[in-house]
């Protein structure tokens, strides 16, 4: 086990996400798998000019100190969402971007498309999309409410909190 | 007058809900100033997650509102220009001037719905 996989395993255990480790056999392969996902996320963020280190283990460790609920949310995203692009959308919401629009298109045994448009406080817009139905769990992590009669989807949350 | 009404939300993670309130309020107050009232420090780093959110948070509508509050305190002209959040282990208090004021009422209702939705999400996940 490398230092990085050990640190990621500790983060998952401390967040109460041991189940994400137990679903692998042997269990030791789990952290390496999630580390590879994190690496793909970092490469994706770098390709979008969003900062290569923005999603590093060190950043998640820092979050787990200051805002454990946000660290838990990104760790769950690493476990349950397939595409780096959609994990990145989750990460950007955790960093404070708001969900401007969300669309899910599905046709039985034909196609799936998830599109997320995010907006920053400076009105910068970022678009994320995926054709992989294994990214659908993203939607489940959003919380909803109404502002007056207007619908509001916001916040990417951990579903399991200790 | 600020401090006249406290809406209390009993939740497992009040800081998570406080962050949601900040984002909700900023949707209507795009120039909002969010600060730690004890130090006067901006909470932008805490909002991004690189520092901890404190237990007391002031959200001013804009720079002019912050200036007026610092100069005049809780005068009627400052009504509805600042929201105070106070957090302890299991409670978020959203402190406002008048909970019946139209926009304030909407915000308090949204926070309540948000708290309920988060609880429901987690109960479903735990079931």
Short mmCIF file of C-alpha atoms in Angstrom, two decimals:
data_model
loop_
_atom_site.label_atom_id
_atom_site.label_comp_id
_atom_site.label_asym_id
_atom_site.label_seq_id
_atom_site.Cartn_x
_atom_site.Cartn_y
_atom_site.Cartn_z
CA UNK A 1 0.00 0.00 0.00
CA UNK A 2 1.37 3.42 -0.93
CA UNK A 3 1.30 6.46 1.32
CA UNK A 4 -1.44 8.01 -0.84
CA UNK A 5 -3.69 4.95 -0.83
CA UNK A 6 -3.24 4.70 2.95
CA UNK A 7 -4.24 8.37 3.36
CA UNK A 8 -7.30 7.89 1.14
CA UNK A 9 -8.31 4.75 3.03
CA UNK A 10 -8.07 6.67 6.31
CA UNK A 11 -10.22 9.48 4.90
CA UNK A 12 -12.88 6.97 3.83
CA UNK A 13 -12.82 5.19 7.20
CA UNK A 14 -13.00 8.44 9.15
CA UNK A 15 -15.98 9.53 7.03
CA UNK A 16 -17.83 6.32 7.88
CA UNK A 17 -17.44 5.07 4.31
CA UNK A 18 -15.86 1.69 5.06
CA UNK A 19 -18.54 0.11 2.90
CA UNK A 20 -16.84 1.73 -0.09
CA UNK A 21 -13.76 -0.31 0.81
CA UNK A 22 -15.61 -3.52 1.64
CA UNK A 23 -17.26 -3.75 -1.78
CA UNK A 24 -13.83 -4.68 -3.16
CA UNK A 25 -12.25 -8.08 -2.85
CA UNK A 26 -9.54 -8.02 -1.84
CA UNK A 27 -10.37 -4.90 0.18
CA UNK A 28 -6.89 -3.49 -0.40
CA UNK A 29 -7.73 -2.80 -4.04
CA UNK A 30 -10.39 -0.23 -3.13
CA UNK A 31 -8.19 2.71 -2.20
CA UNK A 32 -6.05 2.23 -5.31
CA UNK A 33 -9.22 2.23 -7.43
CA UNK A 34 -10.51 5.47 -5.86
CA UNK A 35 -7.06 7.00 -6.09
CA UNK A 36 -7.09 6.29 -9.84
CA UNK A 37 -10.50 8.02 -10.03
CA UNK A 38 -9.08 10.98 -8.13
CA UNK A 39 -6.14 11.07 -10.54
CA UNK A 40 -8.55 11.14 -13.52
CA UNK A 41 -10.49 13.94 -11.79
CA UNK A 42 -7.27 15.94 -11.31
CA UNK A 43 -6.36 15.47 -14.98
CA UNK A 44 -9.85 16.54 -16.05
CA UNK A 45 -9.73 19.64 -13.84
CA UNK A 46 -6.30 20.48 -15.16
CA UNK A 47 -7.57 20.16 -18.74
CA UNK A 48 -10.34 22.64 -17.89
CA UNK A 49 -7.91 25.05 -16.25
CA UNK A 50 -9.49 24.51 -12.83
CA UNK A 51 -6.26 23.77 -10.98
CA UNK A 52 -4.61 20.35 -10.93
CA UNK A 53 -4.19 20.28 -7.16
CA UNK A 54 -7.69 21.52 -6.41
CA UNK A 55 -8.87 17.94 -5.90
CA UNK A 56 -5.80 16.37 -4.29
CA UNK A 57 -5.75 14.10 -1.24
CA UNK A 58 -4.25 17.02 0.69
CA UNK A 59 -7.21 19.22 -0.26
CA UNK A 60 -9.71 16.59 0.88
CA UNK A 61 -7.76 16.19 4.13
CA UNK A 62 -7.92 19.96 4.63
CA UNK A 63 -11.66 19.89 3.96
CA UNK A 64 -12.12 17.05 6.44
CA UNK A 65 -10.62 19.33 9.09
CA UNK A 66 -12.53 22.52 8.26
CA UNK A 67 -15.71 21.22 6.65
CA UNK A 68 -16.04 17.46 7.17
CA UNK A 69 -19.47 17.45 5.54
CA UNK A 70 -17.87 18.67 2.31
CA UNK A 71 -15.05 16.11 2.50
CA UNK A 72 -17.66 13.37 2.99
CA UNK A 73 -19.58 14.62 -0.05
CA UNK A 74 -16.59 14.50 -2.40
CA UNK A 75 -15.55 11.08 -1.05
CA UNK A 76 -19.05 9.74 -1.75
CA UNK A 77 -18.86 11.26 -5.24
CA UNK A 78 -15.61 9.38 -5.85
CA UNK A 79 -17.32 6.14 -4.83
CA UNK A 80 -20.68 6.49 -6.57
CA UNK A 81 -20.10 8.56 -9.75
CA UNK A 82 -18.30 7.11 -12.76
CA UNK A 83 -17.14 9.99 -14.98
CA UNK A 84 -14.45 12.44 -13.90
CA UNK A 85 -16.46 15.18 -15.60
CA UNK A 86 -19.48 14.62 -13.33
CA UNK A 87 -17.35 14.16 -10.21
CA UNK A 88 -15.85 17.52 -11.16
CA UNK A 89 -19.33 19.05 -11.29
CA UNK A 90 -19.94 17.70 -7.78
CA UNK A 91 -16.64 19.16 -6.63
CA UNK A 92 -17.44 22.59 -8.11
CA UNK A 93 -20.81 22.66 -6.30
CA UNK A 94 -19.04 21.73 -3.07
CA UNK A 95 -16.72 24.67 -3.76
CA UNK A 96 -19.70 27.01 -3.92
CA UNK A 97 -20.98 27.05 -7.50
CA UNK A 98 -24.74 26.99 -7.90
CA UNK A 99 -26.76 24.69 -10.13
CA UNK A 100 -28.09 26.88 -12.91
CA UNK A 101 -29.77 24.04 -14.77
CA UNK A 102 -29.93 20.28 -14.79
CA UNK A 103 -31.35 17.98 -17.42
CA UNK A 104 -31.62 14.21 -17.61
CA UNK A 105 -32.62 12.62 -20.89
CA UNK A 106 -33.29 8.90 -20.98
CA UNK A 107 -34.74 6.65 -23.67
CA UNK A 108 -35.20 2.98 -22.85
CA UNK A 109 -32.25 0.91 -24.08
CA UNK A 110 -31.26 3.77 -26.34
CA UNK A 111 -29.69 6.76 -24.68
CA UNK A 112 -28.97 8.64 -21.47
CA UNK A 113 -27.69 12.16 -21.14
CA UNK A 114 -27.02 14.14 -17.98
CA UNK A 115 -26.21 17.84 -18.42
CA UNK A 116 -25.36 20.17 -15.57
CA UNK A 117 -24.79 23.91 -15.94
CA UNK A 118 -23.14 25.62 -12.99
CA UNK A 119 -22.74 29.31 -12.25
CA UNK A 120 -20.20 31.00 -10.01
CA UNK A 121 -20.75 34.07 -7.85
CA UNK A 122 -18.95 35.99 -10.63
CA UNK A 123 -21.51 34.74 -13.18
CA UNK A 124 -19.01 32.40 -14.82
CA UNK A 125 -20.71 29.39 -16.36
CA UNK A 126 -19.37 25.83 -16.53
CA UNK A 127 -21.08 23.00 -18.44
CA UNK A 128 -20.73 19.31 -17.57
CA UNK A 129 -22.30 16.38 -19.36
CA UNK A 130 -22.20 12.61 -19.55
CA UNK A 131 -23.80 9.81 -21.55
CA UNK A 132 -22.98 7.20 -18.90
CA UNK A 133 -26.00 6.11 -16.84
CA UNK A 134 -23.62 5.24 -13.99
CA UNK A 135 -23.41 8.99 -13.38
CA UNK A 136 -27.09 9.18 -12.43
CA UNK A 137 -26.29 8.94 -8.67
CA UNK A 138 -25.08 12.56 -8.98
CA UNK A 139 -28.71 13.72 -8.97
CA UNK A 140 -29.50 11.92 -5.74
CA UNK A 141 -26.92 13.99 -3.84
CA UNK A 142 -28.53 17.35 -4.64
CA UNK A 143 -30.85 18.90 -2.08
CA UNK A 144 -34.02 20.68 -3.06
CA UNK A 145 -36.30 23.38 -1.71
CA UNK A 146 -38.50 26.17 -3.00
CA UNK A 147 -37.83 29.88 -2.77
CA UNK A 148 -41.38 31.16 -2.77
CA UNK A 149 -42.88 29.06 -5.57
CA UNK A 150 -39.60 28.80 -7.50
CA UNK A 151 -37.73 25.48 -7.52
CA UNK A 152 -34.22 25.45 -6.12
CA UNK A 153 -31.76 22.57 -6.51
CA UNK A 154 -28.54 23.20 -4.71
CA UNK A 155 -25.74 21.75 -2.67
CA UNK A 156 -24.04 18.44 -3.35
CA UNK A 157 -24.31 16.49 -0.10
CA UNK A 158 -23.06 13.32 1.47
CA UNK A 159 -25.95 10.90 1.90
CA UNK A 160 -24.40 9.18 4.88
CA UNK A 161 -23.24 11.32 7.78
CA UNK A 162 -21.68 9.89 10.91
CA UNK B 1 -34.16 45.72 14.68
CA UNK B 2 -31.70 42.85 14.44
CA UNK B 3 -31.98 40.32 17.22
CA UNK B 4 -35.72 40.47 17.60
CA UNK B 5 -36.44 37.12 16.10
CA UNK B 6 -34.50 33.86 16.14
CA UNK B 7 -35.61 30.99 13.92
CA UNK B 8 -34.06 27.82 15.27
CA UNK B 9 -33.25 24.76 13.17
CA UNK B 10 -32.29 21.58 15.01
CA UNK B 11 -30.05 19.58 12.68
CA UNK B 12 -27.17 17.13 12.89
CA UNK B 13 -24.80 19.46 11.08
CA UNK B 14 -25.65 23.15 11.58
CA UNK B 15 -22.55 24.38 9.72
CA UNK B 16 -23.66 22.53 6.60
CA UNK B 17 -27.03 24.25 6.80
CA UNK B 18 -25.38 27.62 7.58
CA UNK B 19 -23.39 27.31 4.36
CA UNK B 20 -26.62 26.58 2.49
CA UNK B 21 -28.18 29.71 4.01
CA UNK B 22 -25.22 31.83 2.89
CA UNK B 23 -25.59 30.54 -0.66
CA UNK B 24 -29.34 31.02 -0.58
CA UNK B 25 -29.04 34.62 0.62
CA UNK B 26 -26.32 35.38 -1.90
CA UNK B 27 -28.73 34.39 -4.65
CA UNK B 28 -30.77 37.45 -3.72
CA UNK B 29 -27.94 39.62 -2.41
CA UNK B 30 -25.20 39.12 -5.06
CA UNK B 31 -23.02 41.80 -3.45
CA UNK B 32 -23.36 40.29 0.03
CA UNK B 33 -20.48 40.63 2.50
CA UNK B 34 -20.07 37.58 4.73
CA UNK B 35 -17.93 38.10 7.80
CA UNK B 36 -16.99 36.84 11.22
CA UNK B 37 -18.49 39.43 13.60
CA UNK B 38 -15.90 38.69 16.27
CA UNK B 39 -12.91 39.49 14.06
CA UNK B 40 -14.43 41.41 11.15
CA UNK B 41 -12.65 39.00 8.83
CA UNK B 42 -14.18 38.04 5.49
CA UNK B 43 -15.37 34.43 5.33
CA UNK B 44 -14.70 33.87 1.63
CA UNK B 45 -12.03 31.24 2.40
CA UNK B 46 -14.39 29.43 4.74
CA UNK B 47 -17.12 29.50 2.11
CA UNK B 48 -14.70 27.82 -0.32
CA UNK B 49 -13.77 25.26 2.35
CA UNK B 50 -10.15 26.26 2.94
CA UNK B 51 -10.89 27.58 6.42
CA UNK B 52 -13.45 26.74 9.10
CA UNK B 53 -16.76 28.58 9.34
CA UNK B 54 -17.04 30.30 12.74
CA UNK B 55 -19.99 29.92 15.10
CA UNK B 56 -21.21 33.46 14.45
CA UNK B 57 -21.71 34.80 10.94
CA UNK B 58 -22.99 38.14 9.66
CA UNK B 59 -24.32 38.41 6.10
CA UNK B 60 -24.65 42.05 5.02
CA UNK B 61 -26.67 42.87 1.91
CA UNK B 62 -23.73 44.84 0.47
CA UNK B 63 -20.79 47.05 1.42
CA UNK B 64 -23.08 50.03 2.10
CA UNK B 65 -25.16 47.96 4.54
CA UNK B 66 -22.03 46.81 6.35
CA UNK B 67 -20.80 50.40 6.60
CA UNK B 68 -24.17 51.60 7.91
CA UNK B 69 -24.32 48.82 10.50
CA UNK B 70 -20.82 49.62 11.71
CA UNK B 71 -21.64 53.32 11.87
CA UNK B 72 -25.20 53.25 13.23
CA UNK B 73 -25.94 49.80 14.59
CA UNK B 74 -29.50 48.53 14.77
CA UNK B 75 -31.40 51.59 13.52
CA UNK B 76 -34.67 51.17 11.55
CA UNK B 77 -32.93 52.20 8.32
CA UNK B 78 -30.80 49.06 8.62
CA UNK B 79 -33.78 46.72 8.77
CA UNK B 80 -33.55 43.76 6.40
CA UNK B 81 -29.97 44.52 5.39
CA UNK B 82 -28.17 41.96 7.55
CA UNK B 83 -28.80 38.36 8.62
CA UNK B 84 -27.04 36.88 11.62
CA UNK B 85 -26.33 33.15 11.83
CA UNK B 86 -25.37 31.49 15.12
CA UNK B 87 -24.31 27.85 15.27
CA UNK B 88 -23.82 25.39 18.09
CA UNK B 89 -23.45 21.61 18.08
CA UNK B 90 -26.99 20.83 16.98
CA UNK B 91 -28.68 24.14 16.26
CA UNK B 92 -28.59 26.82 13.62
CA UNK B 93 -30.21 30.11 14.61
CA UNK B 94 -31.13 32.44 11.75
CA UNK B 95 -31.62 35.85 13.34
CA UNK B 96 -33.63 38.38 11.36
CA UNK B 97 -35.56 41.61 11.87
CA UNK B 98 -39.01 40.49 10.90
CA UNK B 99 -39.83 36.91 9.91
CA UNK B 100 -43.05 38.11 8.23
CA UNK B 101 -41.24 40.40 5.78
CA UNK B 102 -41.87 38.83 2.36
CA UNK B 103 -38.35 37.86 1.30
CA UNK B 104 -37.24 36.93 4.83
CA UNK B 105 -40.28 34.65 5.11
CA UNK B 106 -39.33 32.94 1.85
CA UNK B 107 -35.73 32.44 3.01
CA UNK B 108 -36.78 30.97 6.37
CA UNK B 109 -39.20 28.64 4.62
CA UNK B 110 -36.48 27.55 2.17
CA UNK B 111 -34.04 26.86 5.00
CA UNK B 112 -36.66 24.77 6.77
CA UNK B 113 -37.37 22.80 3.56
CA UNK B 114 -33.65 22.34 2.98
CA UNK B 115 -33.12 20.99 6.50
CA UNK B 116 -36.02 18.57 6.03
CA UNK B 117 -34.79 17.48 2.60
CA UNK B 118 -31.28 16.75 3.92
CA UNK B 119 -32.75 14.68 6.75
CA UNK B 120 -34.95 12.78 4.31
CA UNK B 121 -32.03 12.13 1.93
CA UNK B 122 -30.04 10.62 4.77
CA UNK B 123 -32.88 8.63 6.25
CA UNK B 124 -33.51 7.11 2.81
CA UNK B 125 -29.82 6.32 2.40
CA UNK B 126 -29.70 4.74 5.88
CA UNK B 127 -32.86 2.67 5.39
#
